[in-house]
Coordinates of C-alpha atoms (C1' of nucleotides) in Angstrom, one line a residue:
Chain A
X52 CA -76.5 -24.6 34.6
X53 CA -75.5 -21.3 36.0
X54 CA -72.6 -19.0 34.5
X55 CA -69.3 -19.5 35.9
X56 CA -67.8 -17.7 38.5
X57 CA -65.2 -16.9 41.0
X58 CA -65.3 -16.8 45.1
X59 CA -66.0 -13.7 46.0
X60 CA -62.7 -11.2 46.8
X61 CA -60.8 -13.2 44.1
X62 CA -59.8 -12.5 40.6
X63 CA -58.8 -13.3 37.6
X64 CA -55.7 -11.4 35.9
X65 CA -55.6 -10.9 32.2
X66 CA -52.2 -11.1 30.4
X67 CA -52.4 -7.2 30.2
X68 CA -52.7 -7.0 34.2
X69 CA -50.0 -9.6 34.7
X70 CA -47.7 -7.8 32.8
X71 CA -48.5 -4.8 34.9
X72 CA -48.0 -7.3 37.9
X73 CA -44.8 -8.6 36.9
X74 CA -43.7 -5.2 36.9
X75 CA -44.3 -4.5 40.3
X76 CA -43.4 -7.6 41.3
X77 CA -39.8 -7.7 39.4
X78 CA -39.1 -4.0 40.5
X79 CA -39.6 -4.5 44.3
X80 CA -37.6 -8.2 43.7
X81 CA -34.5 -6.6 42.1
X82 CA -34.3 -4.6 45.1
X83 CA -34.6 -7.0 47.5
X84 CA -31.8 -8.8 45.6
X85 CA -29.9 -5.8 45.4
X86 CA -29.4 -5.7 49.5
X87 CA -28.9 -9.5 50.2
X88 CA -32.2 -11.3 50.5
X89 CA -33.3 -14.6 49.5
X90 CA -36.5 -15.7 48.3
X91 CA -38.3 -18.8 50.3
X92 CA -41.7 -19.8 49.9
X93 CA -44.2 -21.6 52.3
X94 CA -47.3 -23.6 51.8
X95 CA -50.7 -21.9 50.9
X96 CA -51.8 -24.2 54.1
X97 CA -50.6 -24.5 57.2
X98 CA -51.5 -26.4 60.4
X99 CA -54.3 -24.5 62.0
X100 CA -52.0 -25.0 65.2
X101 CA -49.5 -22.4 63.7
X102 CA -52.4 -20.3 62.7
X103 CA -54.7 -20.1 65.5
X104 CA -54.2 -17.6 68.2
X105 CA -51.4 -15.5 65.9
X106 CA -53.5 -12.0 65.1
X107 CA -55.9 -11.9 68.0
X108 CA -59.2 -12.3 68.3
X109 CA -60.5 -10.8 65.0
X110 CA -57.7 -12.6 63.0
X111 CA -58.9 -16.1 63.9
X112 CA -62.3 -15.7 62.8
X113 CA -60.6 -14.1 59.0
X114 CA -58.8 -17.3 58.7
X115 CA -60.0 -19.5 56.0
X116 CA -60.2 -23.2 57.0
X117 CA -59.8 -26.1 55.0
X118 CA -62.2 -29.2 55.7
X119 CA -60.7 -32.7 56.8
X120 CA -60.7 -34.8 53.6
X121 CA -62.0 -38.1 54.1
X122 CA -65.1 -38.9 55.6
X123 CA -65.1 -36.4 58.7
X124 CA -68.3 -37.1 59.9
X125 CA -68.2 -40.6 60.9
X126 CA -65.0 -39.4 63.3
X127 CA -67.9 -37.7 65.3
X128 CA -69.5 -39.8 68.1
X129 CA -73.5 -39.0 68.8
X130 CA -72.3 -37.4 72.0
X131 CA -70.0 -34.7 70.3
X132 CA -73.5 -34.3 67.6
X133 CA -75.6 -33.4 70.3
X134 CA -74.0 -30.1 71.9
X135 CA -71.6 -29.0 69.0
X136 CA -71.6 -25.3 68.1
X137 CA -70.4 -24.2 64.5
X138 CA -66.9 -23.0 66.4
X139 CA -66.0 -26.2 68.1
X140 CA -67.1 -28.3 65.2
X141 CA -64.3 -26.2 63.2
X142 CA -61.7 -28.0 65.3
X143 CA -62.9 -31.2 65.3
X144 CA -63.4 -31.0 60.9
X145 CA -60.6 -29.0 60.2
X146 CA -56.9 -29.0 61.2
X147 CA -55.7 -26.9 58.4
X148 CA -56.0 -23.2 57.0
X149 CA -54.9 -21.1 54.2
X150 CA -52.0 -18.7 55.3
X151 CA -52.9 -15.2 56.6
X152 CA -49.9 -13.5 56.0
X153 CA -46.3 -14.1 55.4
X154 CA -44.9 -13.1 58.8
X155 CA -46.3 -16.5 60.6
X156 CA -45.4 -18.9 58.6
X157 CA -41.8 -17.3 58.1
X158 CA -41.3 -17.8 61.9
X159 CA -42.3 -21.6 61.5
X160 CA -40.3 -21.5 59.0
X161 CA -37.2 -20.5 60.8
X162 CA -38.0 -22.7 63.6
X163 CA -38.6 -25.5 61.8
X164 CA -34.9 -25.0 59.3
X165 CA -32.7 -23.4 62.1
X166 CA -30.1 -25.8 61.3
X167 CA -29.9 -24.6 57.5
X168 CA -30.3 -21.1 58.0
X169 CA -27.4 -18.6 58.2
X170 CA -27.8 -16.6 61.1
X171 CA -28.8 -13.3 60.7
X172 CA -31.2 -14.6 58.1
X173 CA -32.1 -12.0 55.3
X174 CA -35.3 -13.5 53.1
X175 CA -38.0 -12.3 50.7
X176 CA -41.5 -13.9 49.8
X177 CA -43.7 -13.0 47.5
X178 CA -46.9 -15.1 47.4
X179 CA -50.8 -15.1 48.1
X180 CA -52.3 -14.7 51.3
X181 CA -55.9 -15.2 52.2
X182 CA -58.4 -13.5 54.7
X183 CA -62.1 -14.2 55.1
X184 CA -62.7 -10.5 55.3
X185 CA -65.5 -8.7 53.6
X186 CA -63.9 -7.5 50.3
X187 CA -64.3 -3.7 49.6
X188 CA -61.9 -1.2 47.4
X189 CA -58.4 -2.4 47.8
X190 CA -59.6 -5.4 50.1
X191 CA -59.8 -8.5 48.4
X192 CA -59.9 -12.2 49.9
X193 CA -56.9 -13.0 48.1
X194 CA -54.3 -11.2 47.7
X195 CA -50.1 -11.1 47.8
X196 CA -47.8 -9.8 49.8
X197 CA -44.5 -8.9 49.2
X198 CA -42.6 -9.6 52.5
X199 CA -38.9 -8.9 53.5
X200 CA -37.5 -9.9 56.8
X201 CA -34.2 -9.9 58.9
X202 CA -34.1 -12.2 62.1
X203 CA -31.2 -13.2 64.1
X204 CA -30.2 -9.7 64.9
X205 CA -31.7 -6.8 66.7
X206 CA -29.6 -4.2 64.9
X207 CA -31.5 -1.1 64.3
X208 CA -29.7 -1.2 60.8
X209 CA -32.1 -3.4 59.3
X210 CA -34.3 -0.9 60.2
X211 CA -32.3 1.5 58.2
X212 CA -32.2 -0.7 55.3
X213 CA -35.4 -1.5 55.0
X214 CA -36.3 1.9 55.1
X215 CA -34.2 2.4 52.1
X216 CA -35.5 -0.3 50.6
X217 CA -38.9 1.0 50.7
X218 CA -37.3 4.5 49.8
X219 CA -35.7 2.6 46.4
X220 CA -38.9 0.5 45.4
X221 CA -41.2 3.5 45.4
X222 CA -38.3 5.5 43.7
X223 CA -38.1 3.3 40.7
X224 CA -42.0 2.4 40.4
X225 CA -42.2 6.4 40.5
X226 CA -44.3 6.9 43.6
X227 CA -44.2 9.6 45.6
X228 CA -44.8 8.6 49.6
X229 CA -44.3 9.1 53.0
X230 CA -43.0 6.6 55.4
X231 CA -44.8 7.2 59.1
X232 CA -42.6 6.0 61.7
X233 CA -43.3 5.1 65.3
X234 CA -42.4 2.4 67.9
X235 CA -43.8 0.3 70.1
X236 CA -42.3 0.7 73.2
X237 CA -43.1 4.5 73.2
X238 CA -46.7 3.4 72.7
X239 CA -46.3 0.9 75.8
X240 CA -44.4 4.2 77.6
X241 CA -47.5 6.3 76.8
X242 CA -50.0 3.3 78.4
X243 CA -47.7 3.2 81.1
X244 CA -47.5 6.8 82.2
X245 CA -51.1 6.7 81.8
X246 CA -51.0 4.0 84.6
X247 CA -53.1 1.7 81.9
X248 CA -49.9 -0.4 81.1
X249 CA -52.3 -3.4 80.5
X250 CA -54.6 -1.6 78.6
X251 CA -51.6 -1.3 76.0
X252 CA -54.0 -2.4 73.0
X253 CA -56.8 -1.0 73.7
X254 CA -55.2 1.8 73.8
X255 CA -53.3 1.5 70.6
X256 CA -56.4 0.4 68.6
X257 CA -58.2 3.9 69.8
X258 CA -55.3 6.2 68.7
X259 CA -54.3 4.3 65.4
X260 CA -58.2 5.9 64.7
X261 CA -56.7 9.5 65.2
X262 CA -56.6 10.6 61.2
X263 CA -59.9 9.2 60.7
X264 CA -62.4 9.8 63.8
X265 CA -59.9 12.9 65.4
X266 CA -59.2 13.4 68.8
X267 CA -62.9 13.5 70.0
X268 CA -63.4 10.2 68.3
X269 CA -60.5 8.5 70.3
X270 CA -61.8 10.0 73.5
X271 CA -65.0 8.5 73.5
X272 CA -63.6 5.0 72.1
X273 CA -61.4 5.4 74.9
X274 CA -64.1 5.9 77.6
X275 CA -66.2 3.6 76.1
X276 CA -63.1 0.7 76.6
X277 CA -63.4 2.1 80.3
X278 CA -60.3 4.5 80.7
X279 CA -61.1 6.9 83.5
X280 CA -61.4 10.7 81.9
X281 CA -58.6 12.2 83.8
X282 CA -56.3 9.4 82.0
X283 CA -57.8 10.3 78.9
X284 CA -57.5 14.3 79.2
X285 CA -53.5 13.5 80.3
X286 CA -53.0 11.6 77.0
X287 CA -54.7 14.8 75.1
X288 CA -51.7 17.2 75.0
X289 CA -49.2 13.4 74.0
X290 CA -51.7 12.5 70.3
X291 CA -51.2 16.6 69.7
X292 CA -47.6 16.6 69.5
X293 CA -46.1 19.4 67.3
X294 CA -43.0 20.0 65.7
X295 CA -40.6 18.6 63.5
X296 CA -39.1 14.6 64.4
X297 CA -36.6 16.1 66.6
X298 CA -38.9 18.3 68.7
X299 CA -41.2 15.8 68.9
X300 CA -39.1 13.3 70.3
X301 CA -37.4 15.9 72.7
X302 CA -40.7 16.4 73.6
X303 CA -41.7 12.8 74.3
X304 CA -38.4 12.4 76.4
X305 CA -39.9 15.2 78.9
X306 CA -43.7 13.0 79.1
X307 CA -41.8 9.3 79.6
X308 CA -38.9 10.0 81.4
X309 CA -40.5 7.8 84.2
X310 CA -41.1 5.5 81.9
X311 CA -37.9 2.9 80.8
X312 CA -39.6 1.2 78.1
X313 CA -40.8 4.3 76.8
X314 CA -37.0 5.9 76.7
X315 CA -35.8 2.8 74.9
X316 CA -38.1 3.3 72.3
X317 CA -37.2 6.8 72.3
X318 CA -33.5 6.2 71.9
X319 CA -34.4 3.2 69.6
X320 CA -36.1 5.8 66.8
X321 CA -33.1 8.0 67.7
X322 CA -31.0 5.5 66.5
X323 CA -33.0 4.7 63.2
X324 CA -33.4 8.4 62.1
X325 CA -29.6 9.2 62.5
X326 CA -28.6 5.9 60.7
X327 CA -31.0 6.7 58.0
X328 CA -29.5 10.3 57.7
X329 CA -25.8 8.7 57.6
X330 CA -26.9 6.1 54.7
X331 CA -28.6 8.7 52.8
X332 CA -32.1 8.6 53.0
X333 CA -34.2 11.4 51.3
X334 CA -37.5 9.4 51.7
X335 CA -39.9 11.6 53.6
X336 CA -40.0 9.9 57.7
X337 CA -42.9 11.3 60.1
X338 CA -42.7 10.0 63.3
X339 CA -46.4 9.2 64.0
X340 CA -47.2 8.6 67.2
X341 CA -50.9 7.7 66.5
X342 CA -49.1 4.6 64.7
X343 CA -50.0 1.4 66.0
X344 CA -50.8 -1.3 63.9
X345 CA -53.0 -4.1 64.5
X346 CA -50.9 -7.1 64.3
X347 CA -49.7 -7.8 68.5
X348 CA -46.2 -9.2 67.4
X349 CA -44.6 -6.2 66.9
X350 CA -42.3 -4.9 70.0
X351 CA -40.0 -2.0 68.3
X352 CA -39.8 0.2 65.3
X353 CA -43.6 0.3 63.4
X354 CA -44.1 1.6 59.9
X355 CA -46.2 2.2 57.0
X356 CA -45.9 3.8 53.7
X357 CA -48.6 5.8 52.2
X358 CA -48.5 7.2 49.1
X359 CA -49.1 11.1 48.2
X360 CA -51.0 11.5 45.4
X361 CA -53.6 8.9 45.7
X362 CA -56.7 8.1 48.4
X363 CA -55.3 4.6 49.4
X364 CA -55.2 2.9 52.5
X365 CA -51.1 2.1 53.3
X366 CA -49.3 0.6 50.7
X367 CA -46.2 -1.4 52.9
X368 CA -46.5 -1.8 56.6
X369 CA -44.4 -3.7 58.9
X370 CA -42.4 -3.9 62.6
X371 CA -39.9 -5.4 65.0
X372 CA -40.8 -8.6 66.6
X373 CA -38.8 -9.9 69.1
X374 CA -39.8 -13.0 70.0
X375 CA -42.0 -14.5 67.4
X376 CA -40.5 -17.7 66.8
X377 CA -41.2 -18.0 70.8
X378 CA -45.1 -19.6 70.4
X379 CA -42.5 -22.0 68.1
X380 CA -40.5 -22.8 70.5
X381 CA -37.1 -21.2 69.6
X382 CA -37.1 -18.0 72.3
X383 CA -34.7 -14.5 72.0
X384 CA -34.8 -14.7 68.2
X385 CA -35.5 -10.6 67.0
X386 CA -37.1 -9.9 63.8
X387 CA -37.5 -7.0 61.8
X388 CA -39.7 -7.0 58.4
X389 CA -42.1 -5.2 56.1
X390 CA -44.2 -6.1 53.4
X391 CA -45.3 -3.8 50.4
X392 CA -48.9 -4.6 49.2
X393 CA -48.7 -5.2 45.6
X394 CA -52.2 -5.1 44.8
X395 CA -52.7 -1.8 46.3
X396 CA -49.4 -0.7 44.5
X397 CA -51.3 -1.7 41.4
X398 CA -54.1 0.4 42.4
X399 CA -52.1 3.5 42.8
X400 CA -50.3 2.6 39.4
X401 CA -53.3 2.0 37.5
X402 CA -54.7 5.3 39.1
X403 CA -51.4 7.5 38.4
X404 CA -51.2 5.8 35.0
X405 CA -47.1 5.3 35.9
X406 CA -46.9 1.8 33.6
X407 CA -43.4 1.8 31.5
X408 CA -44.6 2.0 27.8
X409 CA -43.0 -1.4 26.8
X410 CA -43.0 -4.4 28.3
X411 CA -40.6 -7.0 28.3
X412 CA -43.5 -10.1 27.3
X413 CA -45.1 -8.3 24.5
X414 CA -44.2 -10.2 21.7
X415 CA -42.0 -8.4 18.8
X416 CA -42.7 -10.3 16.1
X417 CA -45.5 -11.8 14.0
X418 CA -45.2 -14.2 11.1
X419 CA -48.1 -13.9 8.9
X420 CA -48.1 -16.2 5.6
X421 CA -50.0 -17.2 2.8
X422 CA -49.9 -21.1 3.1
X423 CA -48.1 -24.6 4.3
X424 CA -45.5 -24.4 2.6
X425 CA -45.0 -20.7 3.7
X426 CA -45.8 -21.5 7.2
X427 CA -43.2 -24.1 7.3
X428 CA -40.6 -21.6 5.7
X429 CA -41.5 -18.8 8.5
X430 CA -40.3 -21.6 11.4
X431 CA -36.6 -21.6 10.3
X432 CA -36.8 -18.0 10.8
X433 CA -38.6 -17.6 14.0
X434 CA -36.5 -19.9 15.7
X435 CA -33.2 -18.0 14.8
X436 CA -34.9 -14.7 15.9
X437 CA -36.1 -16.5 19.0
X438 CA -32.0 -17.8 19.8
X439 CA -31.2 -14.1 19.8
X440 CA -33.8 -13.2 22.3
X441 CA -36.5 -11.6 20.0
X442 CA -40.0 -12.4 21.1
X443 CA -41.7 -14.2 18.1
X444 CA -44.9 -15.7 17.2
X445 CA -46.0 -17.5 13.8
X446 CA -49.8 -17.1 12.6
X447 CA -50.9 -20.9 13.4
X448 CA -53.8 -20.8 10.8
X449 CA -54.2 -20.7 7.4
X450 CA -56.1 -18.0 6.5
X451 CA -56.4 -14.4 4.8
X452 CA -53.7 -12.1 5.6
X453 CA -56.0 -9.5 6.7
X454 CA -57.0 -11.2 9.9
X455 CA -53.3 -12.1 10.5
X456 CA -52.8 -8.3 10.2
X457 CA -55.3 -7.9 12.6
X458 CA -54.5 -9.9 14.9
X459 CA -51.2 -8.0 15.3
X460 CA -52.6 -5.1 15.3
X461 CA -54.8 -6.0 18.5
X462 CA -52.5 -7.5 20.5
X463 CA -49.9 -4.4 19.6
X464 CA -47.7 -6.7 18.0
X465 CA -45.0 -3.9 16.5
X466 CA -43.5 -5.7 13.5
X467 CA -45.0 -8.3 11.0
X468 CA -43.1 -10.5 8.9
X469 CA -45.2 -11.0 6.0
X470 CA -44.2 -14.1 3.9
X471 CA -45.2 -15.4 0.1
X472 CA -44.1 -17.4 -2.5
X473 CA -42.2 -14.5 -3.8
X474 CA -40.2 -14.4 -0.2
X475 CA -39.7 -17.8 -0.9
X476 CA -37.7 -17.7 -3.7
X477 CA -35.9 -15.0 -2.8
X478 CA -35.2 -15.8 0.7
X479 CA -36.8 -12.3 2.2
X480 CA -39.6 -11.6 3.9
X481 CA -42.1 -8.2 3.9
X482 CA -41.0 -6.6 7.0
X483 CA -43.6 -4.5 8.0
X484 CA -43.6 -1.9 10.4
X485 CA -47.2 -1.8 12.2
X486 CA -46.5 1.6 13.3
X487 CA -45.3 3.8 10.7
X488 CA -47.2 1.3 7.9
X489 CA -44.0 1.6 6.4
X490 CA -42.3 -1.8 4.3
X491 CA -39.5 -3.5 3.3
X492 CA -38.6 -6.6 1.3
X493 CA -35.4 -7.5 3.9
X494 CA -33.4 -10.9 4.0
X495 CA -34.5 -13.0 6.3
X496 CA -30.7 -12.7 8.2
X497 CA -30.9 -9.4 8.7
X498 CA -34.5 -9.4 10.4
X499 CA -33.1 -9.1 14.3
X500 CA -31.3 -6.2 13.4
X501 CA -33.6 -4.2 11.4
X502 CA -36.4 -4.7 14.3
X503 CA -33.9 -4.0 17.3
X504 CA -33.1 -0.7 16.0
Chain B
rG23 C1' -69.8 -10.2 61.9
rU24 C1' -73.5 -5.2 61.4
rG25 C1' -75.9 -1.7 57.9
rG26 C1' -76.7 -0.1 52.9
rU27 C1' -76.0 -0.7 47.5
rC28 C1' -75.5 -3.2 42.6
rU29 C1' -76.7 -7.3 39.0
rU30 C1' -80.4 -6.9 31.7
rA31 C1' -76.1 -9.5 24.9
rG32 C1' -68.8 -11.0 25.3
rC33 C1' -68.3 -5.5 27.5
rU34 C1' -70.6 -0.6 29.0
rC35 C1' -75.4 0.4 29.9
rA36 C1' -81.0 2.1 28.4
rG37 C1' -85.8 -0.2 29.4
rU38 C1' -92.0 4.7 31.2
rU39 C1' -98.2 2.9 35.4
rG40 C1' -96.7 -4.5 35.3
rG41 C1' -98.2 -5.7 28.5
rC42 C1' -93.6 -8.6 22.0
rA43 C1' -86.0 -7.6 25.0
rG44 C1' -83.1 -2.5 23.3
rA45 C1' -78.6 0.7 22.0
rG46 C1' -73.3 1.6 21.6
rC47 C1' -68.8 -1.0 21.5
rA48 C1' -66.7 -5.8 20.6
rU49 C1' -67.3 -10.3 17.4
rC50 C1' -68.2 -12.6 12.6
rG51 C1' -69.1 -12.0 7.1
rG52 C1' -68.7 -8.7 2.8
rA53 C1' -67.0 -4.0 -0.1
rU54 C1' -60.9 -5.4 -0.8
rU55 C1' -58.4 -13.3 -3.8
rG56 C1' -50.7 -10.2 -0.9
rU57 C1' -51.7 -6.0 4.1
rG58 C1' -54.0 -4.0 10.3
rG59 C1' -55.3 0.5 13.0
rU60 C1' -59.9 5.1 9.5
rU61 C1' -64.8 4.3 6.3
rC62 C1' -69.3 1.8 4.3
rC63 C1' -72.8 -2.5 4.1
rG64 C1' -74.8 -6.9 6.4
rA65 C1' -75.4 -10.8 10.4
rG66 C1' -75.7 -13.4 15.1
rU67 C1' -76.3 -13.1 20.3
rG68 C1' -80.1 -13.2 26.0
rU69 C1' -82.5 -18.9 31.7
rC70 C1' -83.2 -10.1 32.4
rG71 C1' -77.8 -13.0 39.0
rU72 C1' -80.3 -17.8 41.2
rG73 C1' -84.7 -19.9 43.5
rG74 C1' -89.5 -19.1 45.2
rG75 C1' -94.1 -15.8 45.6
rU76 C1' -98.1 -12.1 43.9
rU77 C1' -100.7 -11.5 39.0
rC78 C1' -104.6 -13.1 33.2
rG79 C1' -99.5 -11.3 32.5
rA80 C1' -93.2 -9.8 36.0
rG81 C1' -86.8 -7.2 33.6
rC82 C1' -90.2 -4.0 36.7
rC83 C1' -93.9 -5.7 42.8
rC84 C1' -92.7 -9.2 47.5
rC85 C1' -89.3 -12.9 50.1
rA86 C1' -84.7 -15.7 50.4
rC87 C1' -79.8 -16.6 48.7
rA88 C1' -75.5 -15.3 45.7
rU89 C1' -72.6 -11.3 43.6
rU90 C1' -70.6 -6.0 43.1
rC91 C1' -69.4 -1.7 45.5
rC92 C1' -69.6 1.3 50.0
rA93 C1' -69.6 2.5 55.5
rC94 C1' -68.5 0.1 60.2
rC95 C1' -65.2 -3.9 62.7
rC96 C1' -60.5 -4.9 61.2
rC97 C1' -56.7 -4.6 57.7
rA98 C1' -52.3 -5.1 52.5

RNA sequence: GUGGUCUUAGCUCAGUUGGCAGAGCAUCGGAUUGUGGUUCCGAGUGUCGUGGGUUCGAGCCCCACAUUCCACCCCA
């Protein structure tokens, strides 16, 4: 018999880290709410058909398959035995996956309820996702996401609103961040005035790298992938950009003027800044042209949030899509979403120490008593504080008072009702007061309001 | 997927050249039969991650696997 244990990258959450959770989690869905969106939820598996072939290369092999139920094997001739590798057996055992991320099953989603969906469709989801990567700091193999999305327009003011959505989360959780900004079609100008228009990713992977392995580093990843030098000594002086948004767009407009893709994504971040100027945004927007993003769907506007004060890979990240319910089918549908990493957020939280001092599921109240009959007096009482909204608890065991005492005192429990045969008779109890020590015989009516002060 | 690292009581960790398994905290009981957070006294706890190997003898040496954390790859 070996201890118990969890799969690797998976954890458990104590009520203490749930509460800290449902923090994060009820701040960024109050201001979801607060600009429109509605929640959904998907399966935890889907089709490995809807999966499959969604996040490149590298995504397919992080996808966590589930294993035909039923007896699997005997579907296998002899023949298929004989010259099966570990990859094409997956197929022929498993037809379904645990969800990688939210974005993907969203666009099946939409597909797949088009007819009850009001066109442009705002929605939220907040739910697991799972990835058969190997799990470091901030990398687990489960783990939610928080995603918000617009399709059914491609207004650059969803854009703007979900940049001040992200400005408005971080605002009330009380992290300081900066947005980076950049867009896909300037990156797909920047490959094309390179004459490398088909090396687009390539490309993109390299100079995401630029923060970490510097220039140097992207050069020789760059040559390595085959570029020719002279193409990657023309896109030198383009990753050095200097200057302030507006002088580095100005800037950009002089390097992909031959390029039309690259102006529309020039006049597209145009757009996004001035609209985010004219709603108000404060939030702190770099326009980051070593950007990319791994995920392939994204066509427009790219972003990602990192936060100031802490060493933290990015917190929210997300893109335009224009055509992602395509592979379903349902072509010239334009998306825009992000999704904020809660259990990063947590990180910086926990490393910021930025937790609210109450919380709303600590319970108030403790009934502590001396016997049966006592016990049976206390559940009168706790039911009438609990109809005015007062979280209360009543000791379950007979025993000393001392533990009962303690057991408040552990769980941080701020008042205890403490009740005897005395209380009783006189229909009181011995409101205590587990922070100042200090007591009170009060009547039992007049609990809610002594404990609300 | 590649390379490295960690694992000993519920938790955090000591453990010497290979020779009886240790501490602090927590828990439980008592000092105190109607009062917690401070104090004092007492008690219990181990498949030393798992499986194999070397040895008279392994927590310690060797191999495999799992796990933790880290750097790549990639990513929230």
């Amino acid at each position: 018999m070996t201890r118990p244990s969890i799969p690797k990258g998976t954890r458990d959450f104590t009520p203490e880290e749930m509460s800290r959770r449902n923090y994060i989690f009820d701040t960024i869905r109050s201001v979801f709410r607060l600009y429109g969106f509605q929640q959904i939820e998907t399966p935890a598996m889907e089709n490995l058909s809807t999966l499959l072939g969604k996040y490149g290369e590298e995504g397919d092999k992080l996808l966590f398959k589930i294993l035909n139920s039923g007896d699997w094997l005997s579907s296998l001739s002899s023949d298929d035995m004989s010259y099966l590798t570990s990859n094409s057996a997956s197929t022929l055992i498993s037809e379904k996956g645990l969800r990688y991320d939210l974005t993907v099953p969203f666009a099946r989603f939409v597909v797949q309820n088009r007819d009850k969906i009001q066109f442009p469709f705002r929605r939220y989801q907040i739910q697991p996702v799972w990835r058969a990567d190997r799990p470091q700091k901030g990398r687990y193999r489960e783990f939610y996401q928080c995603d918000v999305d617009v399709v059914g327009t491609d207004s650059l003011l969803c854009e703007t609103e979900l940049i001040q959505i992200v400005e408005e989360v971080y605002r009330r959780l009380g992290i300081r961040v900066c947005l980076h900004l950049n867009n896909r079609k300037i990156l797909a100008g920047i490959a094309e005035i390179l004459g490398e228009a088909e090396r687009l990713t390539d490309i993109t992977v390299a100079i995401d790298k630029l923060d970490k392995i510097g220039s140097e580093g992207v050069n020789q990843e760059l040559l390595a992938k085959g570029l020719s030098e002279d193409t990657v000594n023309r896109l030198q002086p383009i990753l050095n950009l200097q200057g302030d948004n507006g002088e580095k767009l100005g800037q950009l407009a002089y390097i992909l003027k031959d390029s039309e893709t690259g102006m529309k994504g020039i006049e597209e971040t145009k757009e996004v800044l001035r609209l985010c100027k004219s709603a108000g945004v404060k939030l702190d927007i770099m326009l980051d042209i070593s950007l990319a993003r791994g995920l392939n769907y994204y066509t427009g506007a790219i972003f990602e949030v990192k936060a100031l004060d802490v060493e933290m890979g990015s917190i929210t990240g997300g893109g335009r899509y224009d055509n992602l319910t395509g592979i379903f089918g349902m072509p010239g549908v334009s998306g825009v979403g992000i999704s904020f990493g809660a259990d990063r957020i947590y990180d910086v939280l926990n490393q910021l120490n930025l937790y609210p001092e109450h919380s709303s599921e600590q319970t108030q109240l403790l009934f502590a008593h001396f016997g049966e009959a006592e016990r049976e007096y206390c559940l009168t009482i706790a039911n009438a504080l609990r109809s005015k909204g007062i979280n209360t608890e009543v000791y379950p065991d007979i025993c000393k008072i001392k533990k009962q005492m303690n057991y408040a005192d552990q769980k941080h429990i701020p008042f205890v009702a403490i009740v005897g045969s005395d209380e009783i008779s006189s229909g009181t109890v011995m409101l205590k007061n587990m922070l100042t020590g200090e007591q009170q015989a009060v009547q039992s009516d007049s609990i809610a309001e002594i404990i609300t002060l």
